[in-house]
Structure formats: structure tokens, C-alpha cells
Amino acid sequence: MTERFIEVSLVSRGVTATARLLDDRAPRTCAAVWDALPLSGDVYHAKYARNEIYALFPPFAPTEPPLENPTVTPIPGDLCYFSFAGTELATKAYGYDREVNPGTTLVDLALFYERNNLLLNGDVGWVPGIVWGQVTEGLPEIAAACNDLWRNGAAGERLEFRAA
């Protein structure tokens, strides 16, 4: 199979990184994401996982991908896929004001931009993610923008995924 690439952008900050899809390790997840592109949503900075930004989407695959190529210790440049029931995220501690309702399912597409991440949540325990992509270009630039997002806020910013 030919390698496939996507662009991951923080739209308002004007920063884009390129990532290679890991079709050999997470084929079902890569197919689900690729077929749904482009995707764009309000960006959040992780509260528990550490150096992570993400956006939430309604489910876009006919069936949720199985847990393929899982990790609880993502490294810089990893793109991860998570699926959550709204009841898992519906407490005020997470800070969502629109997308999350108890009767919904949400897909979380995340970018990890720095080291020392641990997917351990105090409410539910270990939260393995599917590693479906790896940033190949632009990681230092997007990491700097992610740090700016952490320090100065995410309001008004969007995380976008599109075919390269």
C-alpha cells in the first residue's frame, strides 16, 4: 500500500504539521479517519494526559475500530484515536460546554507533542489509545503552538485534520 499523509493544523495559529498514517499497524482506524477527512473541531488541551491537544467528533465510522496498535504512553508526534461514551466525559471537571451529553458517543482525535505522557485518568483508570499516525514534519512548530495554547488558552482555536 502507498503511504498516506495528512496535515494536522491549529487553524488560528496558522501552524501545520504533516503526519504519516500507520496503515500497517492500525489499518481499520486509519481507514475510518481517512474516509472521514476533512475533520475540524474546537481544540482542547489535555488536563490529565499532559502534553496532548485534541478535538471531539461525533462517530464517523460505520463501526468503531478495534483497539489496534494501543498505547498508554504516547510519544511526541503520535496521533491517537479514542472513543468515549458521553457519560465518561460529562462531569464539569472536564470543562466541556457543548459537545458532551450523557447519551452520546464521542471520538477524540489527539496529537501528543512532547514527552512524558501517561494515559491514566483518575475517574476511569487506564485509557489506552490507538496510535494511527506519526508526525513526520513540523513537530517543533506545532509543539510551540501547543504550548502557547496551554499558556494562553484554546478559546476560538480549531484543530483540523485533512489529507495532504
JSON list of C-alpha atoms in Angstrom, two decimals:
[
{"chain": "A", "resi": 1, "resn": "MET", "atom": "CA", "xyz": [0.00, 0.00, 0.00]},
{"chain": "A", "resi": 2, "resn": "THR", "atom": "CA", "xyz": [1.19, 3.51, -0.78]},
{"chain": "A", "resi": 3, "resn": "GLU", "atom": "CA", "xyz": [1.99, 5.64, 2.25]},
{"chain": "A", "resi": 4, "resn": "ARG", "atom": "CA", "xyz": [-0.70, 8.18, 3.09]},
{"chain": "A", "resi": 5, "resn": "PHE", "atom": "CA", "xyz": [-0.15, 11.53, 4.75]},
{"chain": "A", "resi": 6, "resn": "ILE", "atom": "CA", "xyz": [-2.38, 14.08, 6.44]},
{"chain": "A", "resi": 7, "resn": "GLU", "atom": "CA", "xyz": [-1.95, 17.63, 7.64]},
{"chain": "A", "resi": 8, "resn": "VAL", "atom": "CA", "xyz": [-2.75, 18.50, 11.24]},
{"chain": "A", "resi": 9, "resn": "SER", "atom": "CA", "xyz": [-3.31, 22.20, 11.87]},
{"chain": "A", "resi": 10, "resn": "LEU", "atom": "CA", "xyz": [-4.04, 24.70, 14.59]},
{"chain": "A", "resi": 11, "resn": "VAL", "atom": "CA", "xyz": [-6.05, 26.94, 12.31]},
{"chain": "A", "resi": 12, "resn": "SER", "atom": "CA", "xyz": [-5.98, 30.35, 14.08]},
{"chain": "A", "resi": 13, "resn": "ARG", "atom": "CA", "xyz": [-2.32, 30.00, 14.96]},
{"chain": "A", "resi": 14, "resn": "GLY", "atom": "CA", "xyz": [-1.51, 29.17, 11.32]},
{"chain": "A", "resi": 15, "resn": "VAL", "atom": "CA", "xyz": [0.63, 26.12, 12.18]},
{"chain": "A", "resi": 16, "resn": "THR", "atom": "CA", "xyz": [0.55, 22.81, 10.30]},
{"chain": "A", "resi": 17, "resn": "ALA", "atom": "CA", "xyz": [2.38, 19.52, 10.72]},
{"chain": "A", "resi": 18, "resn": "THR", "atom": "CA", "xyz": [2.46, 16.56, 8.35]},
{"chain": "A", "resi": 19, "resn": "ALA", "atom": "CA", "xyz": [1.81, 13.03, 9.63]},
{"chain": "A", "resi": 20, "resn": "ARG", "atom": "CA", "xyz": [2.10, 9.58, 8.08]},
{"chain": "A", "resi": 21, "resn": "LEU", "atom": "CA", "xyz": [-0.81, 7.21, 8.61]},
{"chain": "A", "resi": 22, "resn": "LEU", "atom": "CA", "xyz": [0.25, 3.93, 10.23]},
{"chain": "A", "resi": 23, "resn": "ASP", "atom": "CA", "xyz": [-1.78, 1.74, 7.88]},
{"chain": "A", "resi": 24, "resn": "ASP", "atom": "CA", "xyz": [0.45, -1.24, 8.66]},
{"chain": "A", "resi": 25, "resn": "ARG", "atom": "CA", "xyz": [-0.24, -1.04, 12.42]},
{"chain": "A", "resi": 26, "resn": "ALA", "atom": "CA", "xyz": [-3.77, 0.39, 12.66]},
{"chain": "A", "resi": 27, "resn": "PRO", "atom": "CA", "xyz": [-5.44, -0.29, 9.30]},
{"chain": "A", "resi": 28, "resn": "ARG", "atom": "CA", "xyz": [-9.06, -0.08, 10.43]},
{"chain": "A", "resi": 29, "resn": "THR", "atom": "CA", "xyz": [-8.53, 3.16, 12.35]},
{"chain": "A", "resi": 30, "resn": "CYS", "atom": "CA", "xyz": [-6.57, 4.73, 9.50]},
{"chain": "A", "resi": 31, "resn": "ALA", "atom": "CA", "xyz": [-9.32, 3.80, 7.04]},
{"chain": "A", "resi": 32, "resn": "ALA", "atom": "CA", "xyz": [-12.02, 5.25, 9.31]},
{"chain": "A", "resi": 33, "resn": "VAL", "atom": "CA", "xyz": [-10.19, 8.55, 9.76]},
{"chain": "A", "resi": 34, "resn": "TRP", "atom": "CA", "xyz": [-9.10, 8.84, 6.11]},
{"chain": "A", "resi": 35, "resn": "ASP", "atom": "CA", "xyz": [-12.64, 8.25, 4.86]},
{"chain": "A", "resi": 36, "resn": "ALA", "atom": "CA", "xyz": [-13.97, 10.97, 7.19]},
{"chain": "A", "resi": 37, "resn": "LEU", "atom": "CA", "xyz": [-11.48, 13.70, 6.21]},
{"chain": "A", "resi": 38, "resn": "PRO", "atom": "CA", "xyz": [-11.51, 16.64, 6.45]},
{"chain": "A", "resi": 39, "resn": "LEU", "atom": "CA", "xyz": [-12.31, 16.90, 10.15]},
{"chain": "A", "resi": 40, "resn": "SER", "atom": "CA", "xyz": [-12.20, 20.08, 12.20]},
{"chain": "A", "resi": 41, "resn": "GLY", "atom": "CA", "xyz": [-13.33, 20.89, 15.72]},
{"chain": "A", "resi": 42, "resn": "ASP", "atom": "CA", "xyz": [-12.74, 23.05, 18.76]},
{"chain": "A", "resi": 43, "resn": "VAL", "atom": "CA", "xyz": [-9.37, 22.19, 20.25]},
{"chain": "A", "resi": 44, "resn": "TYR", "atom": "CA", "xyz": [-8.82, 21.25, 23.88]},
{"chain": "A", "resi": 45, "resn": "HIS", "atom": "CA", "xyz": [-5.60, 20.87, 25.80]},
{"chain": "A", "resi": 46, "resn": "ALA", "atom": "CA", "xyz": [-5.49, 17.72, 27.91]},
{"chain": "A", "resi": 47, "resn": "LYS", "atom": "CA", "xyz": [-5.96, 18.08, 31.62]},
{"chain": "A", "resi": 48, "resn": "TYR", "atom": "CA", "xyz": [-4.79, 14.62, 32.70]},
{"chain": "A", "resi": 49, "resn": "ALA", "atom": "CA", "xyz": [-2.67, 13.10, 29.91]},
{"chain": "A", "resi": 50, "resn": "ARG", "atom": "CA", "xyz": [-0.21, 16.03, 29.93]},
{"chain": "A", "resi": 51, "resn": "ASN", "atom": "CA", "xyz": [1.18, 17.09, 26.52]},
{"chain": "A", "resi": 52, "resn": "GLU", "atom": "CA", "xyz": [-1.85, 16.49, 24.35]},
{"chain": "A", "resi": 53, "resn": "ILE", "atom": "CA", "xyz": [-4.25, 18.52, 22.26]},
{"chain": "A", "resi": 54, "resn": "TYR", "atom": "CA", "xyz": [-7.43, 17.05, 20.82]},
{"chain": "A", "resi": 55, "resn": "ALA", "atom": "CA", "xyz": [-10.81, 17.67, 19.24]},
{"chain": "A", "resi": 56, "resn": "LEU", "atom": "CA", "xyz": [-14.08, 15.80, 19.75]},
{"chain": "A", "resi": 57, "resn": "PHE", "atom": "CA", "xyz": [-16.23, 14.49, 16.90]},
{"chain": "A", "resi": 58, "resn": "PRO", "atom": "CA", "xyz": [-19.44, 12.52, 16.52]},
{"chain": "A", "resi": 59, "resn": "PRO", "atom": "CA", "xyz": [-18.68, 8.93, 15.48]},
{"chain": "A", "resi": 60, "resn": "PHE", "atom": "CA", "xyz": [-17.80, 8.82, 11.79]},
{"chain": "A", "resi": 61, "resn": "ALA", "atom": "CA", "xyz": [-17.07, 5.14, 11.12]},
{"chain": "A", "resi": 62, "resn": "PRO", "atom": "CA", "xyz": [-19.78, 2.56, 10.40]},
{"chain": "A", "resi": 63, "resn": "THR", "atom": "CA", "xyz": [-18.39, 0.63, 13.40]},
{"chain": "A", "resi": 64, "resn": "GLU", "atom": "CA", "xyz": [-15.82, 1.73, 15.94]},
{"chain": "A", "resi": 65, "resn": "PRO", "atom": "CA", "xyz": [-12.33, 0.43, 15.16]},
{"chain": "A", "resi": 66, "resn": "PRO", "atom": "CA", "xyz": [-10.99, -2.25, 17.49]},
{"chain": "A", "resi": 67, "resn": "LEU", "atom": "CA", "xyz": [-8.15, -1.42, 19.86]},
{"chain": "A", "resi": 68, "resn": "GLU", "atom": "CA", "xyz": [-5.27, -1.83, 17.40]},
{"chain": "A", "resi": 69, "resn": "ASN", "atom": "CA", "xyz": [-1.73, -0.55, 18.00]},
{"chain": "A", "resi": 70, "resn": "PRO", "atom": "CA", "xyz": [-2.67, 0.53, 21.54]},
{"chain": "A", "resi": 71, "resn": "THR", "atom": "CA", "xyz": [-0.62, 2.64, 23.92]},
{"chain": "A", "resi": 72, "resn": "VAL", "atom": "CA", "xyz": [-0.92, 4.26, 27.33]},
{"chain": "A", "resi": 73, "resn": "THR", "atom": "CA", "xyz": [2.42, 6.07, 26.89]},
{"chain": "A", "resi": 74, "resn": "PRO", "atom": "CA", "xyz": [2.19, 8.07, 23.65]},
{"chain": "A", "resi": 75, "resn": "ILE", "atom": "CA", "xyz": [5.37, 9.71, 22.39]},
{"chain": "A", "resi": 76, "resn": "PRO", "atom": "CA", "xyz": [5.86, 13.11, 20.72]},
{"chain": "A", "resi": 77, "resn": "GLY", "atom": "CA", "xyz": [4.21, 13.16, 17.32]},
{"chain": "A", "resi": 78, "resn": "ASP", "atom": "CA", "xyz": [1.75, 10.32, 17.98]},
{"chain": "A", "resi": 79, "resn": "LEU", "atom": "CA", "xyz": [-1.79, 10.75, 16.68]},
{"chain": "A", "resi": 80, "resn": "CYS", "atom": "CA", "xyz": [-4.24, 8.78, 18.82]},
{"chain": "A", "resi": 81, "resn": "TYR", "atom": "CA", "xyz": [-7.88, 7.78, 18.47]},
{"chain": "A", "resi": 82, "resn": "PHE", "atom": "CA", "xyz": [-10.19, 7.34, 21.45]},
{"chain": "A", "resi": 83, "resn": "SER", "atom": "CA", "xyz": [-13.90, 6.62, 21.67]},
{"chain": "A", "resi": 84, "resn": "PHE", "atom": "CA", "xyz": [-15.87, 7.67, 24.76]},
{"chain": "A", "resi": 85, "resn": "ALA", "atom": "CA", "xyz": [-19.44, 7.40, 25.93]},
{"chain": "A", "resi": 86, "resn": "GLY", "atom": "CA", "xyz": [-20.73, 10.84, 26.88]},
{"chain": "A", "resi": 87, "resn": "THR", "atom": "CA", "xyz": [-21.25, 9.60, 30.43]},
{"chain": "A", "resi": 88, "resn": "GLU", "atom": "CA", "xyz": [-17.46, 9.16, 30.74]},
{"chain": "A", "resi": 89, "resn": "LEU", "atom": "CA", "xyz": [-16.84, 12.83, 29.98]},
{"chain": "A", "resi": 90, "resn": "ALA", "atom": "CA", "xyz": [-19.99, 14.56, 31.19]},
{"chain": "A", "resi": 91, "resn": "THR", "atom": "CA", "xyz": [-18.68, 15.88, 34.52]},
{"chain": "A", "resi": 92, "resn": "LYS", "atom": "CA", "xyz": [-17.87, 19.58, 34.86]},
{"chain": "A", "resi": 93, "resn": "ALA", "atom": "CA", "xyz": [-14.26, 18.63, 35.71]},
{"chain": "A", "resi": 94, "resn": "TYR", "atom": "CA", "xyz": [-13.54, 18.14, 32.00]},
{"chain": "A", "resi": 95, "resn": "GLY", "atom": "CA", "xyz": [-14.72, 21.62, 31.04]},
{"chain": "A", "resi": 96, "resn": "TYR", "atom": "CA", "xyz": [-16.95, 20.77, 28.05]},
{"chain": "A", "resi": 97, "resn": "ASP", "atom": "CA", "xyz": [-19.87, 23.07, 27.49]},
{"chain": "A", "resi": 98, "resn": "ARG", "atom": "CA", "xyz": [-21.43, 21.86, 24.21]},
{"chain": "A", "resi": 99, "resn": "GLU", "atom": "CA", "xyz": [-20.34, 18.56, 22.69]},
{"chain": "A", "resi": 100, "resn": "VAL", "atom": "CA", "xyz": [-20.72, 16.19, 25.60]},
{"chain": "A", "resi": 101, "resn": "ASN", "atom": "CA", "xyz": [-24.06, 14.72, 26.62]},
{"chain": "A", "resi": 102, "resn": "PRO", "atom": "CA", "xyz": [-24.66, 11.53, 28.60]},
{"chain": "A", "resi": 103, "resn": "GLY", "atom": "CA", "xyz": [-26.47, 9.79, 25.71]},
{"chain": "A", "resi": 104, "resn": "THR", "atom": "CA", "xyz": [-23.78, 10.39, 23.08]},
{"chain": "A", "resi": 105, "resn": "THR", "atom": "CA", "xyz": [-20.61, 8.72, 21.89]},
{"chain": "A", "resi": 106, "resn": "LEU", "atom": "CA", "xyz": [-17.62, 10.87, 21.03]},
{"chain": "A", "resi": 107, "resn": "VAL", "atom": "CA", "xyz": [-14.47, 10.28, 19.04]},
{"chain": "A", "resi": 108, "resn": "ASP", "atom": "CA", "xyz": [-11.38, 12.03, 20.37]},
{"chain": "A", "resi": 109, "resn": "LEU", "atom": "CA", "xyz": [-8.59, 12.61, 17.84]},
{"chain": "A", "resi": 110, "resn": "ALA", "atom": "CA", "xyz": [-5.45, 13.67, 19.66]},
{"chain": "A", "resi": 111, "resn": "LEU", "atom": "CA", "xyz": [-1.93, 14.90, 18.94]},
{"chain": "A", "resi": 112, "resn": "PHE", "atom": "CA", "xyz": [0.79, 14.34, 21.53]},
{"chain": "A", "resi": 113, "resn": "TYR", "atom": "CA", "xyz": [3.50, 16.96, 21.18]},
{"chain": "A", "resi": 114, "resn": "GLU", "atom": "CA", "xyz": [6.00, 16.33, 23.98]},
{"chain": "A", "resi": 115, "resn": "ARG", "atom": "CA", "xyz": [7.37, 13.52, 26.17]},
{"chain": "A", "resi": 116, "resn": "ASN", "atom": "CA", "xyz": [6.20, 12.03, 29.48]},
{"chain": "A", "resi": 117, "resn": "ASN", "atom": "CA", "xyz": [2.55, 11.33, 28.69]},
{"chain": "A", "resi": 118, "resn": "LEU", "atom": "CA", "xyz": [0.59, 8.77, 30.66]},
{"chain": "A", "resi": 119, "resn": "LEU", "atom": "CA", "xyz": [-2.98, 7.85, 29.77]},
{"chain": "A", "resi": 120, "resn": "LEU", "atom": "CA", "xyz": [-4.19, 7.33, 33.31]},
{"chain": "A", "resi": 121, "resn": "ASN", "atom": "CA", "xyz": [-7.40, 9.08, 34.32]},
{"chain": "A", "resi": 122, "resn": "GLY", "atom": "CA", "xyz": [-8.37, 9.39, 37.96]},
{"chain": "A", "resi": 123, "resn": "ASP", "atom": "CA", "xyz": [-12.04, 8.73, 37.17]},
{"chain": "A", "resi": 124, "resn": "VAL", "atom": "CA", "xyz": [-11.73, 5.62, 34.98]},
{"chain": "A", "resi": 125, "resn": "GLY", "atom": "CA", "xyz": [-8.15, 4.31, 35.22]},
{"chain": "A", "resi": 126, "resn": "TRP", "atom": "CA", "xyz": [-6.06, 3.39, 32.18]},
{"chain": "A", "resi": 127, "resn": "VAL", "atom": "CA", "xyz": [-7.28, 4.85, 28.89]},
{"chain": "A", "resi": 128, "resn": "PRO", "atom": "CA", "xyz": [-5.47, 3.12, 26.01]},
{"chain": "A", "resi": 129, "resn": "GLY", "atom": "CA", "xyz": [-5.46, 4.98, 22.72]},
{"chain": "A", "resi": 130, "resn": "ILE", "atom": "CA", "xyz": [-5.00, 3.73, 19.18]},
{"chain": "A", "resi": 131, "resn": "VAL", "atom": "CA", "xyz": [-1.84, 5.15, 17.59]},
{"chain": "A", "resi": 132, "resn": "TRP", "atom": "CA", "xyz": [-2.86, 5.69, 13.97]},
{"chain": "A", "resi": 133, "resn": "GLY", "atom": "CA", "xyz": [-0.40, 8.34, 12.78]},
{"chain": "A", "resi": 134, "resn": "GLN", "atom": "CA", "xyz": [3.04, 9.82, 13.42]},
{"chain": "A", "resi": 135, "resn": "VAL", "atom": "CA", "xyz": [4.11, 13.41, 12.71]},
{"chain": "A", "resi": 136, "resn": "THR", "atom": "CA", "xyz": [6.96, 13.41, 10.18]},
{"chain": "A", "resi": 137, "resn": "GLU", "atom": "CA", "xyz": [7.36, 17.18, 9.59]},
{"chain": "A", "resi": 138, "resn": "GLY", "atom": "CA", "xyz": [6.63, 20.28, 11.64]},
{"chain": "A", "resi": 139, "resn": "LEU", "atom": "CA", "xyz": [6.60, 18.80, 15.16]},
{"chain": "A", "resi": 140, "resn": "PRO", "atom": "CA", "xyz": [8.74, 21.57, 16.76]},
{"chain": "A", "resi": 141, "resn": "GLU", "atom": "CA", "xyz": [6.49, 24.27, 15.28]},
{"chain": "A", "resi": 142, "resn": "ILE", "atom": "CA", "xyz": [3.21, 22.65, 16.27]},
{"chain": "A", "resi": 143, "resn": "ALA", "atom": "CA", "xyz": [4.63, 21.82, 19.74]},
{"chain": "A", "resi": 144, "resn": "ALA", "atom": "CA", "xyz": [5.43, 25.51, 20.26]},
{"chain": "A", "resi": 145, "resn": "ALA", "atom": "CA", "xyz": [1.86, 26.39, 19.22]},
{"chain": "A", "resi": 146, "resn": "CYS", "atom": "CA", "xyz": [0.51, 23.73, 21.62]},
{"chain": "A", "resi": 147, "resn": "ASN", "atom": "CA", "xyz": [2.50, 25.28, 24.47]},
{"chain": "A", "resi": 148, "resn": "ASP", "atom": "CA", "xyz": [1.08, 28.67, 23.52]},
{"chain": "A", "resi": 149, "resn": "LEU", "atom": "CA", "xyz": [-2.40, 27.14, 23.58]},
{"chain": "A", "resi": 150, "resn": "TRP", "atom": "CA", "xyz": [-1.70, 25.75, 27.09]},
{"chain": "A", "resi": 151, "resn": "ARG", "atom": "CA", "xyz": [-0.49, 29.11, 28.39]},
{"chain": "A", "resi": 152, "resn": "ASN", "atom": "CA", "xyz": [-2.84, 31.48, 26.56]},
{"chain": "A", "resi": 153, "resn": "GLY", "atom": "CA", "xyz": [-5.97, 29.42, 26.04]},
{"chain": "A", "resi": 154, "resn": "ALA", "atom": "CA", "xyz": [-7.78, 27.39, 23.44]},
{"chain": "A", "resi": 155, "resn": "ALA", "atom": "CA", "xyz": [-10.91, 29.54, 23.03]},
{"chain": "A", "resi": 156, "resn": "GLY", "atom": "CA", "xyz": [-11.58, 30.18, 19.36]},
{"chain": "A", "resi": 157, "resn": "GLU", "atom": "CA", "xyz": [-8.90, 27.75, 18.14]},
{"chain": "A", "resi": 158, "resn": "ARG", "atom": "CA", "xyz": [-9.66, 24.75, 15.91]},
{"chain": "A", "resi": 159, "resn": "LEU", "atom": "CA", "xyz": [-7.79, 21.51, 15.34]},
{"chain": "A", "resi": 160, "resn": "GLU", "atom": "CA", "xyz": [-8.05, 20.36, 11.74]},
{"chain": "A", "resi": 161, "resn": "PHE", "atom": "CA", "xyz": [-7.14, 17.08, 10.04]},
{"chain": "A", "resi": 162, "resn": "ARG", "atom": "CA", "xyz": [-7.07, 16.90, 6.23]},
{"chain": "A", "resi": 163, "resn": "ALA", "atom": "CA", "xyz": [-5.47, 14.80, 3.50]},
{"chain": "A", "resi": 164, "resn": "ALA", "atom": "CA", "xyz": [-2.05, 16.04, 2.44]}
]
